[in-house]
Amino acid sequence: MLLKFVLASFVLLSCMRDGSAGITSSFVRPQWPSEDMPVDNEVFAIPKGYNAPQQVHITQGDYDGKAVIISWVTPDEPGPSHVQYGTSKSRLRTSKEGTVANYTFYNYKSGYIHHCLVEGLKYNTKYYYRIGSGDSARDFWFETPPPVGIDTPYKFGIIGKLSVFKYTHTYIFLILWLSKIAGDLGQTFNSLSTLEHYLESGGGQAVLYVGDLSYSDEHEFEDVGLRWDTWGRFAEKSAAYQPWFWNVGNHEVEFMPEVGELVPFKNYLYRYTTP
């Protein structure tokens, strides 16, 4: 088993050494640990207007790149669950209807969580979309990927951390170890510097995110759901404009029998969806 592990590590590191990605920035994230941002920080601000959509995020809606799933939360009442969209900002001629649901977690009751699948899109096209109604409606946009092809360029971001594994007396660095590659963003001041750096660097066409989203499980039981809300508003500045490919980590389990919460991944599964 150890021999297989070492050989796999050697192959992976060889690929990384011979790769052409290079260093694109001198940015270095500050040392862990970092303090949580207070809930009244401006990055968690609630959008203005009654029942205005918040925590907006999108993910790819099929395996060909011609669909997206648009998700958001309305805090006061369900409101409309449809998305208006089009290739012109001033002419959103097409509409698709989504679904809406809410849930409770211990003493927390969620807002109304919407998911809308928008299909039949064209490749390499910028779309504008609107959610909500009246003065509380909000506008965003996204771009679809190019057609699938072996030589098709596609730029994506990975938000993650370097992991160090120690086996006997040997340190093995595995940057692409899937249990740690992307995630652990949380909502600390380090989280803010990481996300701002990603946006300032020009970003990618999509983000690969392989777990450990809000770190809400490190808060008091009554604050778990609230910290999912703040994290959703925090990530919106990127997640509303490009697909984030979601998965879960250990911090999404949130199996808490001591307060009667016996369904693992409950908060995550209501809020985030994938094809």
XYZ file of N, CA and C in Angstrom:
825
model
N 0.828 -1.199 0.000
C 0.000 0.000 0.000
C 0.869 1.259 0.000
N 1.912 1.255 0.841
C 2.802 2.416 0.901
C 3.498 2.621 -0.433
N 3.919 1.514 -1.074
C 4.600 1.631 -2.360
C 3.686 2.265 -3.394
N 2.414 1.842 -3.434
C 1.465 2.425 -4.379
C 1.266 3.912 -4.104
N 1.198 4.261 -2.816
C 1.002 5.664 -2.438
C 2.177 6.522 -2.886
N 3.395 6.030 -2.664
C 4.595 6.773 -3.050
C 4.688 6.899 -4.558
N 4.378 5.808 -5.287
C 4.429 5.862 -6.746
C 3.408 6.859 -7.303
N 2.198 6.842 -6.750
C 1.174 7.782 -7.200
C 1.601 9.221 -6.924
N 2.222 9.436 -5.774
C 2.702 10.777 -5.428
C 3.801 11.217 -6.382
N 4.703 10.285 -6.739
C 5.802 10.605 -7.649
C 5.272 11.018 -9.016
N 4.274 10.263 -9.517
C 3.691 10.591 -10.822
C 3.027 11.949 -10.786
N 2.267 12.210 -9.715
C 1.573 13.488 -9.591
C 2.544 14.642 -9.524
N 3.574 14.522 -8.716
C 4.547 15.594 -8.581
C 5.340 15.791 -9.859
N 5.588 14.718 -10.597
C 6.284 14.835 -11.871
C 5.457 15.631 -12.863
N 4.151 15.365 -12.875
C 3.267 16.111 -13.764
C 3.266 17.589 -13.409
N 3.257 17.887 -12.120
C 3.253 19.272 -11.682
C 4.560 19.959 -12.042
N 5.682 19.228 -11.918
C 6.989 19.816 -12.211
C 7.107 20.150 -13.689
N 6.564 19.267 -14.550
C 6.696 19.454 -15.979
C 5.575 20.293 -16.571
N 4.627 20.701 -15.756
C 3.506 21.488 -16.254
C 3.938 22.886 -16.628
N 3.040 23.610 -17.296
C 3.366 24.946 -17.802
C 2.550 26.032 -17.140
N 1.828 25.679 -16.046
C 0.959 26.680 -15.430
C 1.764 27.831 -14.847
N 2.839 27.518 -14.131
C 3.685 28.569 -13.582
C 3.039 29.316 -12.447
N 3.726 30.339 -11.958
C 3.234 31.194 -10.886
C 2.649 32.444 -11.510
N 1.403 32.741 -11.222
C 0.742 33.883 -11.840
C 0.604 35.068 -10.901
N 0.950 34.901 -9.646
C 0.782 35.985 -8.692
C 1.697 35.779 -7.504
N 2.083 36.879 -6.885
C 2.896 36.806 -5.676
C 2.050 36.781 -4.411
N 0.732 36.718 -4.584
C -0.182 36.733 -3.446
C 0.066 35.539 -2.534
N 0.153 35.795 -1.235
C 0.277 34.742 -0.240
C -0.796 34.977 0.818
N -1.649 33.998 1.011
C -2.686 34.130 2.027
C -2.041 34.139 3.405
N -2.513 35.015 4.315
C -1.949 35.071 5.672
C -2.040 33.721 6.383
N -1.237 33.562 7.403
C -1.196 32.300 8.129
C -2.528 32.007 8.816
N -2.880 30.733 8.859
C -4.033 30.261 9.641
C -3.615 30.216 11.112
N -4.482 30.441 12.062
C -5.913 30.693 11.913
C -6.229 32.167 11.697
N -7.438 32.431 11.275
C -7.900 33.796 11.073
C -9.231 33.967 11.776
N -9.533 35.188 12.163
C -10.771 35.457 12.890
C -11.964 35.522 11.948
N -13.117 35.044 12.444
C -14.353 35.203 11.691
C -14.691 36.683 11.553
N -15.185 37.059 10.384
C -15.678 38.420 10.211
C -16.976 38.574 11.011
N -17.200 39.710 11.651
C -18.456 39.917 12.390
C -19.634 39.943 11.434
N -20.796 39.537 11.931
C -21.962 39.417 11.057
C -22.429 40.766 10.513
N -21.980 41.878 11.109
C -22.364 43.188 10.579
C -21.350 43.737 9.578
N -20.385 42.912 9.167
C -19.444 43.331 8.134
C -20.195 43.598 6.832
N -19.752 44.596 6.074
C -20.461 44.994 4.864
C -20.540 43.879 3.816
N -19.630 42.904 3.865
C -19.675 41.821 2.877
C -20.872 40.904 3.091
N -21.510 41.003 4.256
C -22.691 40.199 4.547
C -23.981 41.009 4.407
N -23.902 42.192 3.849
C -25.052 43.095 3.803
C -26.229 42.473 3.063
N -27.430 42.703 3.591
C -28.659 42.223 2.962
C -29.067 43.202 1.867
N -29.402 42.727 0.674
C -29.807 43.639 -0.409
C -31.000 44.492 -0.013
N -31.055 45.699 -0.536
C -32.145 46.607 -0.216
C -33.429 46.175 -0.915
N -34.549 46.520 -0.290
C -35.848 46.216 -0.874
C -36.534 45.066 -0.159
N -37.853 45.113 -0.129
C -38.616 44.070 0.543
C -38.470 42.746 -0.197
N -38.088 41.716 0.532
C -38.003 40.349 -0.001
C -37.038 40.239 -1.185
N -36.037 41.101 -1.219
C -35.088 41.088 -2.336
C -34.312 39.773 -2.362
N -34.098 39.181 -3.538
C -33.312 37.953 -3.639
C -31.900 38.163 -3.098
N -31.384 37.166 -2.410
C -30.032 37.222 -1.868
C -29.382 35.852 -1.999
N -28.091 35.790 -1.694
C -27.323 34.540 -1.748
C -27.397 33.907 -3.142
N -27.370 34.733 -4.156
C -27.520 34.273 -5.539
C -26.274 33.499 -5.951
N -26.478 32.340 -6.572
C -25.347 31.567 -7.063
C -25.799 30.680 -8.215
N -24.867 30.356 -9.089
C -25.191 29.505 -10.225
C -24.194 28.349 -10.303
N -24.644 27.288 -10.916
C -23.757 26.176 -11.240
C -24.157 25.648 -12.602
N -23.270 24.898 -13.230
C -23.589 24.343 -14.536
C -24.734 23.356 -14.390
N -25.686 23.394 -15.330
C -26.904 22.613 -15.192
C -26.956 21.332 -15.987
N -25.933 21.063 -16.801
C -25.872 19.807 -17.540
C -24.406 19.451 -17.762
N -24.151 18.410 -18.536
C -22.773 17.968 -18.752
C -22.203 18.480 -20.067
N -22.964 19.298 -20.780
C -22.512 19.828 -22.071
C -22.206 21.319 -22.032
N -22.586 21.999 -20.961
C -22.316 23.427 -20.874
C -23.386 24.293 -21.500
N -24.581 23.740 -21.716
C -25.653 24.508 -22.343
C -26.818 24.746 -21.382
N -26.554 24.652 -20.093
C -27.585 24.905 -19.081
C -26.927 25.377 -17.796
N -27.652 26.165 -17.022
C -27.195 26.568 -15.697
C -28.343 26.397 -14.712
N -28.003 26.188 -13.452
C -28.973 26.207 -12.363
C -28.746 27.498 -11.590
N -29.750 28.337 -11.536
C -29.669 29.615 -10.825
C -30.422 29.467 -9.499
N -29.766 29.813 -8.410
C -30.346 29.629 -7.075
C -30.285 30.940 -6.298
N -31.272 31.135 -5.425
C -31.289 32.326 -4.573
C -32.237 32.095 -3.406
N -32.234 33.041 -2.471
C -33.080 32.967 -1.284
C -33.887 34.253 -1.164
N -35.183 34.112 -0.891
C -35.995 35.270 -0.519
C -36.343 35.129 0.963
N -36.107 36.165 1.768
C -36.180 36.008 3.232
C -37.578 36.096 3.837
N -38.495 36.827 3.206
C -39.768 37.143 3.855
C -40.935 36.287 3.385
N -40.995 35.994 2.116
C -42.056 35.186 1.530
C -41.519 34.554 0.254
N -42.210 33.537 -0.284
C -41.662 32.869 -1.463
C -41.423 33.814 -2.630
N -42.394 34.637 -2.980
C -42.230 35.506 -4.126
C -42.122 34.693 -5.416
N -41.869 35.349 -6.548
C -41.760 34.630 -7.812
C -40.529 33.727 -7.843
N -40.680 32.577 -8.489
C -39.577 31.626 -8.575
C -39.087 31.466 -10.008
N -39.394 32.445 -10.864
C -38.960 32.345 -12.251
C -37.756 33.249 -12.522
N -37.053 32.928 -13.577
C -35.900 33.692 -14.036
C -36.206 34.239 -15.420
N -36.004 35.537 -15.607
C -36.082 36.149 -16.933
C -34.657 36.301 -17.451
N -34.439 35.974 -18.717
C -33.069 36.041 -19.233
C -33.064 36.289 -20.739
N -31.911 36.691 -21.231
C -31.732 36.946 -22.659
C -30.317 37.418 -22.930
N -29.997 37.605 -24.191
C -28.645 38.024 -24.578
C -28.496 39.540 -24.602
N -29.575 40.252 -24.370
C -29.545 41.711 -24.284
C -30.019 42.129 -22.904
N -29.279 43.025 -22.289
C -29.617 43.457 -20.927
C -30.986 44.126 -20.868
N -31.375 44.767 -21.943
C -32.629 45.513 -21.958
C -33.800 44.686 -22.487
N -33.524 43.459 -22.967
C -34.600 42.632 -23.519
C -34.470 41.201 -22.999
N -35.068 40.984 -21.850
C -35.050 39.659 -21.241
C -36.351 38.955 -21.632
N -36.343 38.355 -22.806
C -37.575 37.882 -23.415
C -37.980 36.460 -23.019
N -37.065 35.724 -22.416
C -37.352 34.328 -22.089
C -37.475 34.164 -20.581
N -38.352 33.270 -20.162
C -38.573 33.052 -18.736
C -38.655 31.554 -18.455
N -38.080 31.128 -17.339
C -38.177 29.743 -16.889
C -38.631 29.728 -15.435
N -39.459 28.760 -15.101
C -39.996 28.648 -13.746
C -39.157 27.675 -12.931
N -38.907 28.029 -11.677
C -38.114 27.184 -10.808
C -38.938 26.569 -9.694
N -38.250 26.067 -8.688
C -38.893 25.474 -7.520
C -38.511 26.278 -6.280
N -39.277 26.128 -5.212
C -38.982 26.833 -3.976
C -39.284 25.917 -2.792
N -38.444 26.003 -1.755
C -38.635 25.198 -0.546
C -37.962 25.905 0.620
N -38.315 25.522 1.820
C -37.597 26.001 2.999
C -37.489 24.859 3.998
N -36.776 25.083 5.089
C -36.531 24.017 6.052
C -36.199 24.631 7.408
N -36.155 23.781 8.420
C -35.728 24.211 9.752
C -34.503 23.406 10.169
N -33.694 24.024 11.001
C -32.530 23.345 11.582
C -32.418 23.810 13.030
N -32.749 22.925 13.948
C -32.812 23.270 15.364
C -33.783 24.438 15.522
N -33.338 25.585 16.028
C -34.227 26.726 16.217
C -34.250 27.683 15.035
N -33.563 27.327 13.970
C -33.443 28.193 12.789
C -34.477 27.805 11.735
N -35.106 28.792 11.137
C -35.989 28.567 9.996
C -35.436 29.329 8.807
N -35.211 28.617 7.724
C -34.572 29.232 6.566
C -35.526 30.172 5.842
N -34.969 30.985 4.963
C -35.777 31.719 4.005
C -36.287 30.765 2.934
N -36.816 31.307 1.868
C -37.371 30.495 0.783
C -36.302 30.326 -0.297
N -35.911 29.083 -0.508
C -34.764 28.767 -1.355
C -35.251 28.352 -2.737
N -34.801 29.062 -3.762
C -35.240 28.857 -5.130
C -34.126 28.211 -5.958
N -34.517 27.298 -6.846
C -33.606 26.722 -7.832
C -34.321 26.729 -9.178
N -33.659 27.247 -10.195
C -34.273 27.318 -11.517
C -33.285 26.818 -12.565
N -33.674 25.779 -13.297
C -32.844 25.228 -14.363
C -33.146 25.966 -15.661
N -32.112 26.576 -16.234
C -32.236 27.284 -17.510
C -31.484 26.482 -18.561
N -32.216 25.942 -19.539
C -31.633 25.030 -20.515
C -31.647 25.628 -21.919
N -31.038 24.888 -22.846
C -31.072 25.265 -24.255
C -30.282 26.519 -24.585
N -29.217 26.775 -23.851
C -28.403 27.964 -24.086
C -27.398 27.723 -25.212
N -26.871 28.802 -25.746
C -25.851 28.723 -26.786
C -24.466 28.777 -26.149
N -23.507 28.143 -26.787
C -22.135 28.184 -26.309
C -21.543 29.589 -26.495
N -20.537 29.886 -25.684
C -19.760 31.120 -25.826
C -20.645 32.361 -25.921
N -21.633 32.432 -25.065
C -22.601 33.524 -25.141
C -22.796 34.146 -23.761
N -22.900 35.460 -23.739
C -23.174 36.163 -22.483
C -24.680 36.336 -22.328
N -25.193 35.898 -21.187
C -26.616 36.021 -20.885
C -26.808 36.933 -19.672
N -27.870 37.724 -19.729
C -28.277 38.550 -18.612
C -29.522 37.918 -17.994
N -29.627 37.991 -16.666
C -30.809 37.410 -16.038
C -31.297 38.268 -14.884
N -32.596 38.155 -14.625
C -33.257 38.942 -13.570
C -34.068 38.007 -12.689
N -33.972 38.222 -11.375
C -34.773 37.473 -10.409
C -35.429 38.462 -9.456
N -36.528 38.036 -8.846
C -37.266 38.934 -7.971
C -38.281 39.737 -8.761
N -38.960 40.661 -8.082
C -40.010 41.433 -8.742
C -40.016 42.871 -8.249
N -40.591 43.747 -9.073
C -40.759 45.143 -8.704
C -39.443 45.841 -8.392
N -39.471 46.696 -7.391
C -38.285 47.451 -7.008
C -37.214 46.568 -6.372
N -37.586 45.356 -5.987
C -36.631 44.451 -5.341
C -35.960 43.490 -6.326
N -36.293 43.602 -7.606
C -35.680 42.722 -8.605
C -34.189 43.012 -8.716
N -33.419 41.988 -9.010
C -31.969 42.144 -9.133
C -31.497 41.531 -10.449
N -30.475 42.156 -11.039
C -29.959 41.746 -12.343
C -28.524 41.248 -12.234
N -28.232 40.194 -12.988
C -26.897 39.599 -13.019
C -26.608 39.133 -14.447
N -25.482 38.509 -14.643
C -25.138 37.950 -15.949
C -24.194 36.759 -15.768
N -24.060 35.954 -16.820
C -23.084 34.867 -16.836
C -22.721 34.577 -18.299
N -21.641 33.864 -18.501
C -21.218 33.465 -19.839
C -21.160 31.943 -19.927
N -21.669 31.400 -21.011
C -21.613 29.956 -21.213
C -20.235 29.557 -21.739
N -19.821 28.316 -21.515
C -18.504 27.859 -21.971
C -18.495 27.593 -23.475
N -17.315 27.395 -24.050
C -17.230 27.002 -25.455
C -17.652 25.554 -25.636
N -17.868 25.121 -26.879
C -18.211 23.713 -27.101
C -17.125 22.791 -26.561
N -17.531 21.624 -26.111
C -16.586 20.656 -25.580
C -15.640 20.196 -26.683
N -14.344 20.173 -26.389
C -13.365 19.722 -27.371
C -12.026 19.503 -26.719
N -11.232 18.617 -27.282
C -9.963 18.253 -26.653
C -8.984 19.418 -26.629
N -9.088 20.345 -27.579
C -8.173 21.488 -27.630
C -8.860 22.793 -27.255
N -10.018 22.701 -26.628
C -10.765 23.908 -26.264
C -10.213 24.509 -24.975
N -9.771 25.765 -25.009
C -9.261 26.384 -23.778
C -10.400 26.733 -22.832
N -10.155 26.557 -21.548
C -11.151 26.891 -20.529
C -10.413 27.242 -19.252
N -10.677 28.414 -18.726
C -9.977 28.916 -17.552
C -10.879 28.800 -16.334
N -10.411 28.082 -15.305
C -11.212 27.958 -14.095
C -10.338 28.212 -12.876
N -10.985 28.640 -11.824
C -10.277 28.924 -10.585
C -10.462 27.795 -9.591
N -9.455 27.588 -8.765
C -9.546 26.641 -7.659
C -9.241 27.402 -6.379
N -10.180 27.404 -5.474
C -9.955 28.030 -4.175
C -9.690 26.915 -3.185
N -8.461 26.802 -2.718
C -8.128 25.698 -1.843
C -6.889 25.960 -1.032
N -6.353 24.920 -0.476
C -5.168 25.074 0.349
C -4.195 23.934 0.087
N -2.933 24.183 0.355
C -1.905 23.154 0.256
C -1.965 22.263 1.483
N -1.937 20.963 1.252
C -1.971 20.018 2.369
C -0.625 19.325 2.512
N -0.275 19.016 3.735
C 0.953 18.293 4.013
C 0.590 16.987 4.707
N 0.987 15.867 4.119
C 0.719 14.561 4.702
C 2.028 13.972 5.214
N 2.022 13.453 6.415
C 3.223 12.866 6.992
C 3.033 11.362 7.144
N 3.888 10.591 6.512
C 3.852 9.137 6.632
C 5.211 8.683 7.135
N 5.284 8.075 8.292
C 6.522 7.768 9.015
C 7.353 9.047 9.105
N 8.514 9.094 8.446
C 9.374 10.270 8.555
C 9.465 11.032 7.243
N 8.537 10.781 6.339
C 8.599 11.415 5.026
C 7.419 12.365 4.852
N 7.686 13.602 4.419
C 6.633 14.559 4.116
C 6.320 14.489 2.621
N 5.060 14.355 2.306
C 4.633 14.298 0.917
C 3.641 15.431 0.682
N 3.938 16.299 -0.260
C 3.080 17.433 -0.566
C 2.172 17.057 -1.743
N 0.868 17.069 -1.524
C -0.078 16.689 -2.559
C -1.041 17.847 -2.798
N -0.731 18.700 -3.742
C -1.563 19.859 -4.003
C -2.910 19.446 -4.592
N -2.929 18.329 -5.308
C -4.163 17.919 -5.957
C -4.867 16.787 -5.223
N -4.641 16.645 -3.949
C -5.322 15.628 -3.159
C -6.767 16.081 -2.964
N -7.715 15.327 -3.506
C -9.077 15.838 -3.617
C -9.760 16.107 -2.286
N -9.303 15.486 -1.212
C -9.961 15.757 0.054
C -9.597 17.131 0.609
N -8.618 17.785 0.000
C -8.181 19.062 0.543
C -8.016 20.148 -0.517
N -8.125 19.806 -1.787
C -7.715 20.741 -2.834
C -8.465 22.061 -2.781
N -9.778 22.012 -2.661
C -10.542 23.245 -2.708
C -11.535 23.255 -1.570
N -11.633 24.360 -0.931
C -12.541 24.441 0.195
C -11.890 25.192 1.330
N -12.430 25.000 2.516
C -11.915 25.691 3.689
C -11.911 27.203 3.497
N -12.834 27.702 2.692
C -12.902 29.147 2.520
C -13.467 29.791 3.775
N -14.590 29.272 4.252
C -15.173 29.828 5.463
C -15.586 31.276 5.287
N -15.603 32.025 6.382
C -15.988 33.441 6.328
C -15.157 34.250 7.326
N -13.857 34.036 7.228
C -12.904 34.781 8.047
C -12.336 35.944 7.246
N -11.488 36.726 7.884
C -10.815 37.800 7.155
C -9.876 37.227 6.089
N -9.333 36.035 6.336
C -8.550 35.356 5.306
C -9.430 34.977 4.119
N -10.662 34.559 4.400
C -11.597 34.231 3.323
C -11.804 35.433 2.415
N -11.951 36.589 3.041
C -12.176 37.813 2.279
C -10.975 38.128 1.393
N -9.771 38.009 1.929
C -8.586 38.315 1.126
C -8.432 37.327 -0.024
N -8.789 36.060 0.208
C -8.697 35.054 -0.842
C -9.680 35.347 -1.972
N -10.932 35.605 -1.627
C -11.933 35.852 -2.656
C -11.643 37.147 -3.408
N -11.220 38.174 -2.702
C -10.886 39.432 -3.373
C -9.700 39.258 -4.313
N -8.715 38.483 -3.898
C -7.579 38.230 -4.779
C -8.012 37.489 -6.036
N -8.881 36.501 -5.867
C -9.365 35.755 -7.027
C -10.057 36.694 -8.016
N -10.903 37.582 -7.517
C -11.622 38.503 -8.389
C -10.681 39.513 -9.034
N -9.724 40.019 -8.263
C -8.788 41.013 -8.799
C -7.846 40.423 -9.843
N -7.601 39.125 -9.767
C -6.697 38.486 -10.720
C -7.351 38.240 -12.072
N -8.607 38.609 -12.211
C -9.313 38.402 -13.460
C -10.258 37.219 -13.406
N -10.055 36.366 -12.400
C -10.948 35.230 -12.226
C -10.877 34.247 -13.376
N -11.743 33.266 -13.324
C -11.830 32.271 -14.378
C -13.224 32.272 -14.970
N -13.494 31.275 -15.781
C -14.830 31.119 -16.342
C -15.718 30.293 -15.421
N -15.120 29.641 -14.446
C -15.853 28.844 -13.465
C -14.934 28.622 -12.270
N -15.510 28.162 -11.171
C -14.752 27.876 -9.960
C -14.984 26.425 -9.555
N -13.902 25.717 -9.279
C -13.991 24.364 -8.734
C -13.907 24.466 -7.219
N -14.941 23.978 -6.547
C -15.022 24.095 -5.088
C -15.416 22.738 -4.527
N -14.491 22.093 -3.832
C -14.690 20.690 -3.470
C -14.988 20.499 -1.984
N -15.605 21.484 -1.355
C -16.089 21.243 -0.003
C -15.571 22.189 1.057
N -16.235 22.178 2.218
C -15.959 23.058 3.350
C -16.302 24.500 2.977
N -17.582 24.795 2.969
C -18.066 26.091 2.509
C -18.117 27.116 3.640
N -19.154 27.043 4.464
C -19.448 28.135 5.390
C -18.785 28.006 6.753
N -18.323 26.800 7.115
C -17.802 26.541 8.455
C -18.831 26.871 9.529
N -20.109 26.752 9.192
C -21.148 27.079 10.165
C -21.181 26.085 11.318
N -20.637 24.896 11.098
C -20.670 23.889 12.156
C -19.767 24.231 13.331
N -18.940 25.257 13.188
C -18.075 25.675 14.291
C -18.720 26.746 15.163
N -20.002 27.031 14.892
C -20.731 28.034 15.663
C -21.776 27.352 16.551
N -22.403 28.139 17.404
C -23.449 27.613 18.274
C -24.600 27.071 17.429
N -25.327 26.112 18.002
C -26.388 25.449 17.245
C -27.358 26.448 16.612
N -27.757 27.466 17.367
C -28.742 28.414 16.854
C -28.166 29.309 15.756
N -26.838 29.335 15.620
C -26.200 30.183 14.614
C -25.815 29.431 13.348
N -26.017 28.118 13.325
C -25.591 27.323 12.167
C -26.274 27.811 10.887
N -27.598 27.893 10.915
C -28.323 28.344 9.729
C -27.997 29.775 9.353
N -27.880 30.638 10.356
C -27.568 32.047 10.089
C -26.226 32.189 9.389
N -25.269 31.336 9.750
C -23.946 31.413 9.125
C -23.947 30.866 7.693
N -24.926 30.044 7.360
C -25.102 29.686 5.950
C -25.616 30.888 5.166
N -26.478 31.678 5.783
C -26.986 32.880 5.110
C -25.875 33.898 4.870
N -25.064 34.155 5.893
C -23.999 35.143 5.706
C -23.000 34.670 4.660
N -22.678 33.372 4.658
C -21.718 32.869 3.677
C -22.270 32.983 2.252
N -23.562 32.726 2.093
C -24.174 32.853 0.774
C -24.108 34.269 0.245
N -24.309 35.251 1.117
C -24.215 36.651 0.680
C -22.760 37.037 0.409
N -21.851 36.470 1.174
C -20.423 36.745 0.989
C -19.927 36.244 -0.363
N -20.319 35.028 -0.760
C -19.813 34.429 -2.000
C -20.520 34.957 -3.243
N -21.625 35.662 -3.065
C -22.449 36.077 -4.193
C -21.687 36.904 -5.226
N -20.747 37.720 -4.801
C -20.047 38.617 -5.718
C -19.334 37.867 -6.846
N -19.042 36.599 -6.625
C -18.497 35.753 -7.693
C -19.509 34.715 -8.144
N -20.161 34.052 -7.187
C -21.007 32.893 -7.490
C -22.256 33.247 -8.283
N -22.663 34.517 -8.293
C -23.841 34.914 -9.068
C -23.505 35.133 -10.537
N -22.209 35.186 -10.867
C -21.790 35.559 -12.213
C -21.056 34.456 -12.970
N -20.691 33.391 -12.296
C -20.034 32.284 -12.973
C -20.321 30.999 -12.218
N -20.359 29.884 -12.936
C -20.673 28.624 -12.251
C -19.620 28.265 -11.211
N -20.079 27.879 -10.059
C -19.229 27.242 -9.049
C -19.631 25.773 -9.012
N -18.664 24.891 -9.132
C -18.934 23.461 -9.080
C -18.808 23.011 -7.625
N -19.951 22.660 -7.018
C -20.027 22.426 -5.578
C -19.832 20.963 -5.220
N -19.217 20.741 -4.099
C -19.213 19.433 -3.471
C -19.144 19.664 -1.970
N -19.087 18.606 -1.194
C -19.133 18.749 0.254
C -17.834 18.283 0.900
N -17.581 18.814 2.086
C -16.468 18.376 2.918
C -17.000 17.972 4.283
N -16.095 17.734 5.210
C -16.530 17.312 6.542
C -17.336 18.393 7.257
N -17.109 19.654 6.923
C -17.820 20.727 7.617
C -19.272 20.868 7.162
N -19.665 20.159 6.111
C -21.062 20.200 5.663
C -21.910 19.090 6.290
N -21.295 18.143 6.997
C -22.054 17.007 7.529
C -23.130 17.480 8.503
N -22.735 18.239 9.512
C -23.669 18.842 10.471
C -24.704 17.841 11.009
N -24.209 16.662 11.358
C -25.023 15.643 12.030
C -24.951 15.938 13.520
N -26.042 16.436 14.092
C -26.040 16.918 15.466
C -27.183 16.291 16.252
N -27.056 15.014 16.621
C -28.151 14.328 17.332
C -28.464 14.956 18.683
N -27.505 15.658 19.273
C -27.747 16.262 20.575
C -28.837 17.324 20.542
N -29.133 17.861 19.342
C -30.232 18.831 19.215
C -31.295 18.313 18.246
N -31.270 17.008 17.970
C -32.308 16.399 17.147
C -32.101 16.493 15.653
N -30.904 16.912 15.217
C -30.639 17.016 13.777
C -29.911 15.754 13.320
N -30.672 14.836 12.697
C -30.164 13.515 12.366
C -29.915 13.325 10.866
N -30.214 14.337 10.072
C -30.021 14.235 8.618
C -28.721 14.942 8.243
N -27.697 14.212 7.807
C -26.436 14.864 7.450
C -26.575 15.700 6.180
N -25.775 16.733 6.094
C -25.703 17.621 4.917
C -27.009 18.388 4.670
N -27.850 18.520 5.668
C -29.169 19.105 5.481
C -29.097 20.530 4.949
N -28.319 21.391 5.607
C -28.226 22.784 5.157
C -27.697 22.874 3.734
N -26.653 22.118 3.465
C -26.033 22.146 2.135
C -27.003 21.682 1.048
N -27.676 20.559 1.275
C -28.505 19.962 0.230
C -29.702 20.830 -0.137
N -30.238 21.574 0.821
C -31.326 22.482 0.488
C -30.848 23.665 -0.339
N -29.614 24.093 -0.115
C -29.141 25.338 -0.705
C -28.371 25.172 -2.003
N -27.613 24.094 -2.137
C -26.715 23.955 -3.269
C -27.053 22.698 -4.056
N -27.057 22.825 -5.352
C -27.463 21.715 -6.199
C -26.523 21.606 -7.392
N -26.446 20.407 -7.946
C -25.598 20.148 -9.109
C -26.366 19.249 -10.072
N -25.873 19.087 -11.304
C -26.591 18.209 -12.248
C -26.800 16.816 -11.667
